PDB file of C-alpha atoms in Angstrom:
ATOM      1  CA  SER X 186      10.078  29.819 -24.457  1.00 77.00           C
ATOM      2  CA  LEU X 187       8.939  30.704 -28.122  1.00 78.00           C
ATOM      3  CA  ASP X 188      11.214  30.345 -31.051  1.00 81.00           C
ATOM      4  CA  ALA X 189       9.964  33.100 -33.223  1.00 80.00           C
ATOM      5  CA  PRO X 190      11.160  31.621 -36.743  1.00 80.00           C
ATOM      6  CA  THR X 191       9.728  28.228 -36.184  1.00 81.00           C
ATOM      7  CA  GLY X 192       6.777  28.982 -33.746  1.00 79.00           C
ATOM      8  CA  VAL X 193       7.880  26.183 -31.440  1.00 81.00           C
ATOM      9  CA  ILE X 194       7.144  26.577 -27.754  1.00 79.00           C
ATOM     10  CA  SER X 195       9.481  24.415 -25.736  1.00 79.00           C
ATOM     11  CA  GLY X 196      11.229  24.090 -22.218  1.00 79.00           C
ATOM     12  CA  THR X 197      10.736  22.399 -18.913  1.00 79.00           C
ATOM     13  CA  PRO X 198       8.087  23.844 -16.803  1.00 74.00           C
ATOM     14  CA  PRO X 199       9.048  23.814 -12.967  1.00 70.00           C
ATOM     15  CA  GLU X 200       5.473  23.626 -11.676  1.00 69.00           C
ATOM     16  CA  PRO X 201       1.929  23.268 -12.839  1.00 65.00           C
ATOM     17  CA  ALA X 202       0.353  26.336 -14.389  1.00 68.00           C
ATOM     18  CA  THR X 203      -2.453  27.475 -16.686  1.00 72.00           C
ATOM     19  CA  THR X 204      -1.613  30.572 -18.960  1.00 76.00           C
ATOM     20  CA  PHE X 205      -3.622  32.442 -21.574  1.00 78.00           C
ATOM     21  CA  PHE X 206      -1.625  34.450 -24.051  1.00 73.00           C
ATOM     22  CA  ASN X 207      -1.840  35.970 -27.624  1.00 82.00           C
ATOM     23  CA  LEU X 208       0.298  34.974 -30.531  1.00 81.00           C
ATOM     24  CA  ARG X 209       0.896  37.141 -33.476  1.00 84.00           C
ATOM     25  CA  VAL X 210       2.469  35.883 -36.682  1.00 86.00           C
ATOM     26  CA  SER X 211       3.611  38.087 -39.652  1.00 85.00           C
ATOM     27  CA  ASP X 212       4.565  36.999 -43.121  1.00 83.00           C
ATOM     28  CA  SER X 213       7.207  38.386 -45.501  1.00 84.00           C
ATOM     29  CA  SER X 214       5.024  39.925 -48.053  1.00 86.00           C
ATOM     30  CA  THR X 215       4.668  43.520 -49.071  1.00 82.00           C
ATOM     31  CA  PRO X 216       2.616  44.960 -47.540  1.00 84.00           C
ATOM     32  CA  GLN X 217       3.145  42.615 -44.553  1.00 84.00           C
ATOM     33  CA  GLN X 218       0.197  40.561 -43.314  1.00 87.00           C
ATOM     34  CA  THR X 219      -0.357  39.624 -39.676  1.00 88.00           C
ATOM     35  CA  ALA X 220      -2.569  37.363 -37.810  1.00 87.00           C
ATOM     36  CA  THR X 221      -3.374  37.215 -33.985  1.00 88.00           C
ATOM     37  CA  TYR X 222      -4.769  34.102 -32.025  1.00 84.00           C
ATOM     38  CA  GLY X 223      -5.336  33.500 -28.361  1.00 83.00           C
ATOM     39  CA  LEU X 224      -4.175  30.254 -26.820  1.00 76.00           C
ATOM     40  CA  LEU X 225      -4.611  28.622 -23.458  1.00 73.00           C
ATOM     41  CA  CYS X 226      -1.644  26.518 -22.235  1.00 71.00           C
ATOM     42  CA  SER X 227      -2.047  24.158 -19.243  1.00 68.00           C
ATOM     43  CA  ILE X 228       0.835  22.468 -17.551  1.00 67.00           C
ATOM     44  CA  LEU X 229      -0.661  19.573 -15.543  1.00 65.00           C
ATOM     45  CA  PRO X 230       1.023  18.086 -12.294  1.00 68.00           C
ATOM     46  CA  THR X 231       2.755  14.760 -12.923  1.00 81.00           C
ATOM     47  CA  VAL X 232       0.808  11.584 -12.292  1.00 87.00           C
ATOM     48  CA  TYR X 233       1.898   9.647  -9.441  1.00 86.00           C
ATOM     49  CA  PHE X 234       0.837   6.596  -7.316  1.00 89.00           C
ATOM     50  CA  GLN X 235      -0.090   6.773  -3.650  1.00 88.00           C
ATOM     51  CA  PHE X 236      -0.279   3.408  -1.928  1.00 84.00           C
ATOM     52  CA  TYR X 237      -2.083   3.057   1.577  1.00 77.00           C
ATOM     53  CA  SER X 238       0.389   1.601   4.070  1.00 68.00           C
ATOM     54  CA  PRO X 239       3.202   1.031   1.680  1.00 49.00           C
ATOM     55  CA  ASP X 240       4.821  -1.686   3.747  1.00 51.00           C
ATOM     56  CA  SER X 241       1.596  -3.685   3.943  1.00 59.00           C
ATOM     57  CA  GLY X 242       2.315  -5.753   0.776  1.00 73.00           C
ATOM     58  CA  ASP X 243       2.264  -9.103   2.698  1.00 86.00           C
ATOM     59  CA  GLY X 244      -0.649 -11.476   2.553  1.00 89.00           C
ATOM     60  CA  ALA X 245      -1.669 -14.923   3.750  1.00 91.00           C
ATOM     61  CA  ASN X 246      -2.330 -17.790   1.353  1.00 93.00           C
ATOM     62  CA  GLY X 247      -6.140 -18.549   1.274  1.00 92.00           C
ATOM     63  CA  LYS X 248      -7.072 -15.367   3.096  1.00 90.00           C
ATOM     64  CA  SER X 249      -8.813 -12.369   1.575  1.00 92.00           C
ATOM     65  CA  TYR X 250      -6.450  -9.686   0.445  1.00 92.00           C
ATOM     66  CA  ARG X 251      -6.945  -5.902  -0.255  1.00 91.00           C
ATOM     67  CA  TRP X 252      -4.205  -3.334  -0.866  1.00 91.00           C
ATOM     68  CA  PRO X 253      -5.779  -0.001  -1.780  1.00 91.00           C
ATOM     69  CA  PHE X 254      -3.888   2.816  -3.753  1.00 92.00           C
ATOM     70  CA  LEU X 255      -4.613   6.100  -5.588  1.00 92.00           C
ATOM     71  CA  VAL X 256      -3.634   7.530  -8.844  1.00 93.00           C
ATOM     72  CA  LEU X 257      -3.288  11.296  -8.474  1.00 90.00           C
ATOM     73  CA  ALA X 258      -2.714  14.524 -10.594  1.00 87.00           C
ATOM     74  CA  GLY X 259      -2.544  14.514 -14.336  1.00 84.00           C
ATOM     75  CA  GLN X 260      -5.849  14.385 -16.169  1.00 86.00           C
ATOM     76  CA  PRO X 261      -8.355  11.711 -15.228  1.00 88.00           C
ATOM     77  CA  PRO X 262      -9.617   9.085 -16.256  1.00 91.00           C
ATOM     78  CA  TYR X 263      -6.613   6.908 -15.785  1.00 91.00           C
ATOM     79  CA  THR X 264      -5.691   3.537 -17.291  1.00 92.00           C
ATOM     80  CA  VAL X 265      -3.844   1.342 -14.808  1.00 94.00           C
ATOM     81  CA  SER X 266      -2.176  -1.859 -15.986  1.00 93.00           C
ATOM     82  CA  MET X 267       0.620  -4.280 -15.277  1.00 92.00           C
ATOM     83  CA  VAL X 268       3.671  -3.817 -17.462  1.00 94.00           C
ATOM     84  CA  SER X 269       6.111  -6.359 -16.028  1.00 94.00           C
ATOM     85  CA  GLY X 270       6.239  -9.260 -13.550  1.00 95.00           C
ATOM     86  CA  ALA X 271       3.139 -10.882 -12.111  1.00 94.00           C
ATOM     87  CA  LEU X 272       0.680 -10.692  -9.249  1.00 94.00           C
ATOM     88  CA  PRO X 273       0.276 -13.566  -6.866  1.00 95.00           C
ATOM     89  CA  PRO X 274      -2.316 -16.126  -8.407  1.00 96.00           C
ATOM     90  CA  GLY X 275      -5.721 -15.155  -7.270  1.00 96.00           C
ATOM     91  CA  LEU X 276      -5.184 -11.403  -7.064  1.00 95.00           C
ATOM     92  CA  SER X 277      -5.773  -8.685  -9.589  1.00 95.00           C
ATOM     93  CA  VAL X 278      -6.071  -4.865 -10.044  1.00 94.00           C
ATOM     94  CA  SER X 279      -9.587  -3.347  -9.930  1.00 93.00           C
ATOM     95  CA  GLN X 280     -11.109   0.079  -9.921  1.00 90.00           C
ATOM     96  CA  ASP X 281     -12.284   1.235  -6.478  1.00 88.00           C
ATOM     97  CA  TRP X 282     -15.305   3.372  -5.905  1.00 84.00           C
ATOM     98  CA  SER X 283     -13.605   6.683  -6.568  1.00 83.00           C
ATOM     99  CA  PRO X 284     -12.357   7.911  -9.909  1.00 84.00           C
ATOM    100  CA  ASN X 285      -8.746   7.953  -8.403  1.00 88.00           C
ATOM    101  CA  GLY X 286      -9.164   4.821  -6.335  1.00 91.00           C
ATOM    102  CA  TYR X 287      -7.899   1.293  -7.268  1.00 93.00           C
ATOM    103  CA  PHE X 288      -6.896  -1.891  -5.265  1.00 93.00           C
ATOM    104  CA  ILE X 289      -5.067  -5.069  -5.490  1.00 94.00           C
ATOM    105  CA  GLY X 290      -7.307  -7.634  -4.153  1.00 93.00           C
ATOM    106  CA  GLY X 291      -8.582 -11.231  -4.170  1.00 94.00           C
ATOM    107  CA  THR X 292      -7.594 -14.453  -2.356  1.00 94.00           C
ATOM    108  CA  PRO X 293      -4.106 -15.618  -2.968  1.00 95.00           C
ATOM    109  CA  THR X 294      -3.540 -19.198  -3.790  1.00 95.00           C
ATOM    110  CA  ALA X 295       0.227 -19.735  -3.917  1.00 95.00           C
ATOM    111  CA  LEU X 296       3.167 -18.832  -1.457  1.00 93.00           C
ATOM    112  CA  GLY X 297       6.099 -16.844  -2.589  1.00 93.00           C
ATOM    113  CA  VAL X 298       7.256 -13.271  -3.447  1.00 93.00           C
ATOM    114  CA  TYR X 299       5.961 -11.647  -6.521  1.00 94.00           C
ATOM    115  CA  ALA X 300       7.559  -8.519  -7.988  1.00 93.00           C
ATOM    116  CA  PHE X 301       5.789  -6.487 -10.525  1.00 94.00           C
ATOM    117  CA  THR X 302       5.589  -3.058 -12.091  1.00 95.00           C
ATOM    118  CA  LEU X 303       2.260  -1.162 -12.424  1.00 95.00           C
ATOM    119  CA  ALA X 304       1.760   1.716 -14.875  1.00 95.00           C
ATOM    120  CA  ALA X 305      -0.812   4.538 -14.923  1.00 94.00           C
ATOM    121  CA  ILE X 306      -1.546   6.638 -17.997  1.00 94.00           C
ATOM    122  CA  ASP X 307      -3.738   9.808 -17.879  1.00 90.00           C
ATOM    123  CA  SER X 308      -5.966  11.292 -20.355  1.00 89.00           C
ATOM    124  CA  SER X 309      -3.840  14.373 -21.235  1.00 85.00           C
ATOM    125  CA  SER X 310      -2.660  14.927 -24.699  1.00 83.00           C
ATOM    126  CA  PRO X 311       0.076  13.697 -25.048  1.00 85.00           C
ATOM    127  CA  PRO X 312      -0.506  11.335 -22.138  1.00 89.00           C
ATOM    128  CA  ASP X 313       1.488  11.266 -18.975  1.00 89.00           C
ATOM    129  CA  THR X 314       2.728   7.947 -17.793  1.00 91.00           C
ATOM    130  CA  VAL X 315       4.133   6.786 -14.294  1.00 93.00           C
ATOM    131  CA  THR X 316       5.350   3.377 -13.222  1.00 93.00           C
ATOM    132  CA  TYR X 317       5.582   1.912  -9.627  1.00 92.00           C
ATOM    133  CA  ASP X 318       7.713  -1.147  -8.682  1.00 92.00           C
ATOM    134  CA  THR X 319       6.727  -3.106  -5.769  1.00 91.00           C
ATOM    135  CA  SER X 320       6.248  -6.681  -4.525  1.00 91.00           C
ATOM    136  CA  ILE X 321       3.720  -8.839  -2.607  1.00 92.00           C
ATOM    137  CA  ARG X 322       4.755 -11.646  -0.320  1.00 91.00           C
ATOM    138  CA  ILE X 323       2.287 -14.494   0.353  1.00 93.00           C
ATOM    139  CA  ASN X 324       2.978 -16.427   3.601  1.00 91.00           C
ATOM    140  CA  GLU X 325       1.438 -19.168   5.400  1.00 92.00           C
ATOM    141  CA  PRO X 326      -1.498 -17.978   7.551  1.00 91.00           C
ATOM    142  CA  LEU X 327      -0.529 -16.873  10.897  1.00 91.00           C
ATOM    143  CA  LEU X 328      -1.824 -19.463  13.528  1.00 93.00           C
ATOM    144  CA  ILE X 329      -1.501 -19.862  17.358  1.00 94.00           C
ATOM    145  CA  THR X 330      -0.304 -23.537  17.719  1.00 95.00           C
ATOM    146  CA  THR X 331      -0.597 -23.674  21.480  1.00 93.00           C
ATOM    147  CA  THR X 332      -3.841 -25.400  22.568  1.00 91.00           C
ATOM    148  CA  SER X 333      -3.365 -25.956  26.182  1.00 90.00           C
ATOM    149  CA  LEU X 334      -0.998 -24.923  29.016  1.00 90.00           C
ATOM    150  CA  PRO X 335       0.727 -27.161  31.648  1.00 91.00           C
ATOM    151  CA  GLU X 336      -0.598 -27.403  35.131  1.00 91.00           C
ATOM    152  CA  GLY X 337       1.369 -25.619  38.048  1.00 91.00           C
ATOM    153  CA  TRP X 338       1.459 -25.804  41.610  1.00 92.00           C
ATOM    154  CA  THR X 339       1.448 -23.078  44.195  1.00 93.00           C
ATOM    155  CA  GLY X 340       4.945 -22.160  45.299  1.00 93.00           C
ATOM    156  CA  ASP X 341       6.668 -23.977  42.481  1.00 94.00           C
ATOM    157  CA  PRO X 342       8.416 -22.265  39.589  1.00 95.00           C
ATOM    158  CA  TYR X 343       6.229 -22.121  36.399  1.00 94.00           C
ATOM    159  CA  ASN X 344       7.240 -21.741  32.924  1.00 94.00           C
ATOM    160  CA  ALA X 345       5.277 -22.170  29.681  1.00 94.00           C
ATOM    161  CA  ALA X 346       5.701 -20.796  26.159  1.00 93.00           C
ATOM    162  CA  LEU X 347       2.970 -19.799  23.634  1.00 94.00           C
ATOM    163  CA  THR X 348       3.703 -20.861  20.071  1.00 95.00           C
ATOM    164  CA  ALA X 349       2.773 -19.721  16.700  1.00 95.00           C
ATOM    165  CA  SER X 350       3.331 -20.532  13.009  1.00 92.00           C
ATOM    166  CA  GLY X 351       3.058 -18.787   9.616  1.00 90.00           C
ATOM    167  CA  GLY X 352       3.226 -15.112   9.085  1.00 86.00           C
ATOM    168  CA  VAL X 353       6.598 -13.313   9.292  1.00 85.00           C
ATOM    169  CA  PRO X 354       8.445 -13.456  12.682  1.00 88.00           C
ATOM    170  CA  PRO X 355       9.102 -12.025  15.059  1.00 90.00           C
ATOM    171  CA  TYR X 356       5.711 -12.092  16.682  1.00 93.00           C
ATOM    172  CA  THR X 357       4.184  -9.805  19.201  1.00 94.00           C
ATOM    173  CA  TRP X 358       1.755 -11.346  21.814  1.00 94.00           C
ATOM    174  CA  ASP X 359      -1.114  -9.876  23.698  1.00 92.00           C
ATOM    175  CA  MET X 360      -3.311 -11.400  26.484  1.00 87.00           C
ATOM    176  CA  TYR X 361      -6.858 -10.487  27.427  1.00 81.00           C
ATOM    177  CA  THR X 362      -8.288 -11.806  30.646  1.00 72.00           C
ATOM    178  CA  TYR X 363     -10.717 -10.345  33.165  1.00 60.00           C
ATOM    179  CA  SER X 364      -9.005 -12.010  36.074  1.00 66.00           C
ATOM    180  CA  GLY X 365      -5.365 -11.574  35.046  1.00 75.00           C
ATOM    181  CA  LEU X 366      -2.734 -14.055  35.286  1.00 84.00           C
ATOM    182  CA  PRO X 367      -2.268 -15.972  38.582  1.00 85.00           C
ATOM    183  CA  ALA X 368      -0.408 -13.932  41.157  1.00 88.00           C
ATOM    184  CA  GLY X 369       3.353 -14.312  40.793  1.00 91.00           C
ATOM    185  CA  LEU X 370       3.240 -14.963  37.099  1.00 91.00           C
ATOM    186  CA  THR X 371       4.245 -12.537  34.333  1.00 91.00           C
ATOM    187  CA  PHE X 372       3.591 -12.523  30.559  1.00 92.00           C
ATOM    188  CA  ASP X 373       6.357 -11.580  28.031  1.00 93.00           C
ATOM    189  CA  HIS X 374       4.794  -9.952  24.933  1.00 93.00           C
ATOM    190  CA  THR X 375       7.819 -10.619  22.782  1.00 93.00           C
ATOM    191  CA  THR X 376       8.460 -14.291  23.483  1.00 93.00           C
ATOM    192  CA  GLY X 377       4.947 -15.484  24.595  1.00 93.00           C
ATOM    193  CA  GLN X 378       6.469 -16.751  27.726  1.00 94.00           C
ATOM    194  CA  ILE X 379       4.448 -17.099  30.904  1.00 94.00           C
ATOM    195  CA  ALA X 380       6.760 -17.623  33.876  1.00 95.00           C
ATOM    196  CA  GLY X 381       7.220 -17.091  37.625  1.00 94.00           C
ATOM    197  CA  THR X 382       6.145 -18.699  40.930  1.00 94.00           C
ATOM    198  CA  PRO X 383       2.463 -18.686  41.571  1.00 92.00           C
ATOM    199  CA  THR X 384       1.465 -17.555  45.035  1.00 91.00           C
ATOM    200  CA  GLY X 385      -2.114 -18.795  44.925  1.00 86.00           C
ATOM    201  CA  ALA X 386      -4.524 -21.213  43.252  1.00 85.00           C
ATOM    202  CA  PHE X 387      -5.949 -20.314  39.837  1.00 82.00           C
ATOM    203  CA  SER X 388      -8.222 -21.922  37.247  1.00 81.00           C
ATOM    204  CA  GLY X 389      -9.492 -20.092  34.245  1.00 79.00           C
ATOM    205  CA  ASN X 390      -9.203 -19.207  30.692  1.00 82.00           C
ATOM    206  CA  LEU X 391      -6.588 -16.938  29.130  1.00 84.00           C
ATOM    207  CA  ASP X 392      -7.496 -15.227  25.718  1.00 88.00           C
ATOM    208  CA  VAL X 393      -4.365 -14.420  23.720  1.00 91.00           C
ATOM    209  CA  SER X 394      -3.558 -12.988  20.324  1.00 92.00           C
ATOM    210  CA  VAL X 395      -0.418 -12.818  18.035  1.00 93.00           C
ATOM    211  CA  GLN X 396       0.629 -10.398  15.433  1.00 90.00           C
ATOM    212  CA  ASP X 397       3.477 -10.906  12.970  1.00 87.00           C
ATOM    213  CA  ARG X 398       5.956  -8.237  11.828  1.00 77.00           C
TER     214      ARG X 398
END
């Protein structure tokens, strides 16, 4: 709204908008003098962060890391900075290939959970600022520690467990093999357990993979 005595335009706009309007001002002289002027008023959308896969803030020590995000709305270009906390050693915030694109990347060199706050400032006048609180956890690299499986005999119960270390349990296992498991055996994707009673001879390789939480 416009306060006529002071010429102050104030309020809280509910949504972005661009409006052109004419203002007229009159003085108190006799005869009265007036002046008219056209103004353009732009209300920009509020700046905000958009992270890709917001739950993917975990990384592995010594492994390449990249967490992309966007700064949207407001008036580009933007200035992105750390305002509190700290990134894991070895990581930094960088501009991506697009004007709105940024990423946290590098190769972490220390374990731990690192909480921090990012701020983005746009180029409007006055500038709009937004902050984003998040954290990154750096874990030990995920490794399969099973290097071989015990032998079994046809008709005898068989039980073997695949093991892994690092990452964030619980793990999910997968197995890739052209010939499949020996007849009579099953594979548990949650525990990595191979169990059952084999009904025939088998000798071959089993390709497995593991994924953490």
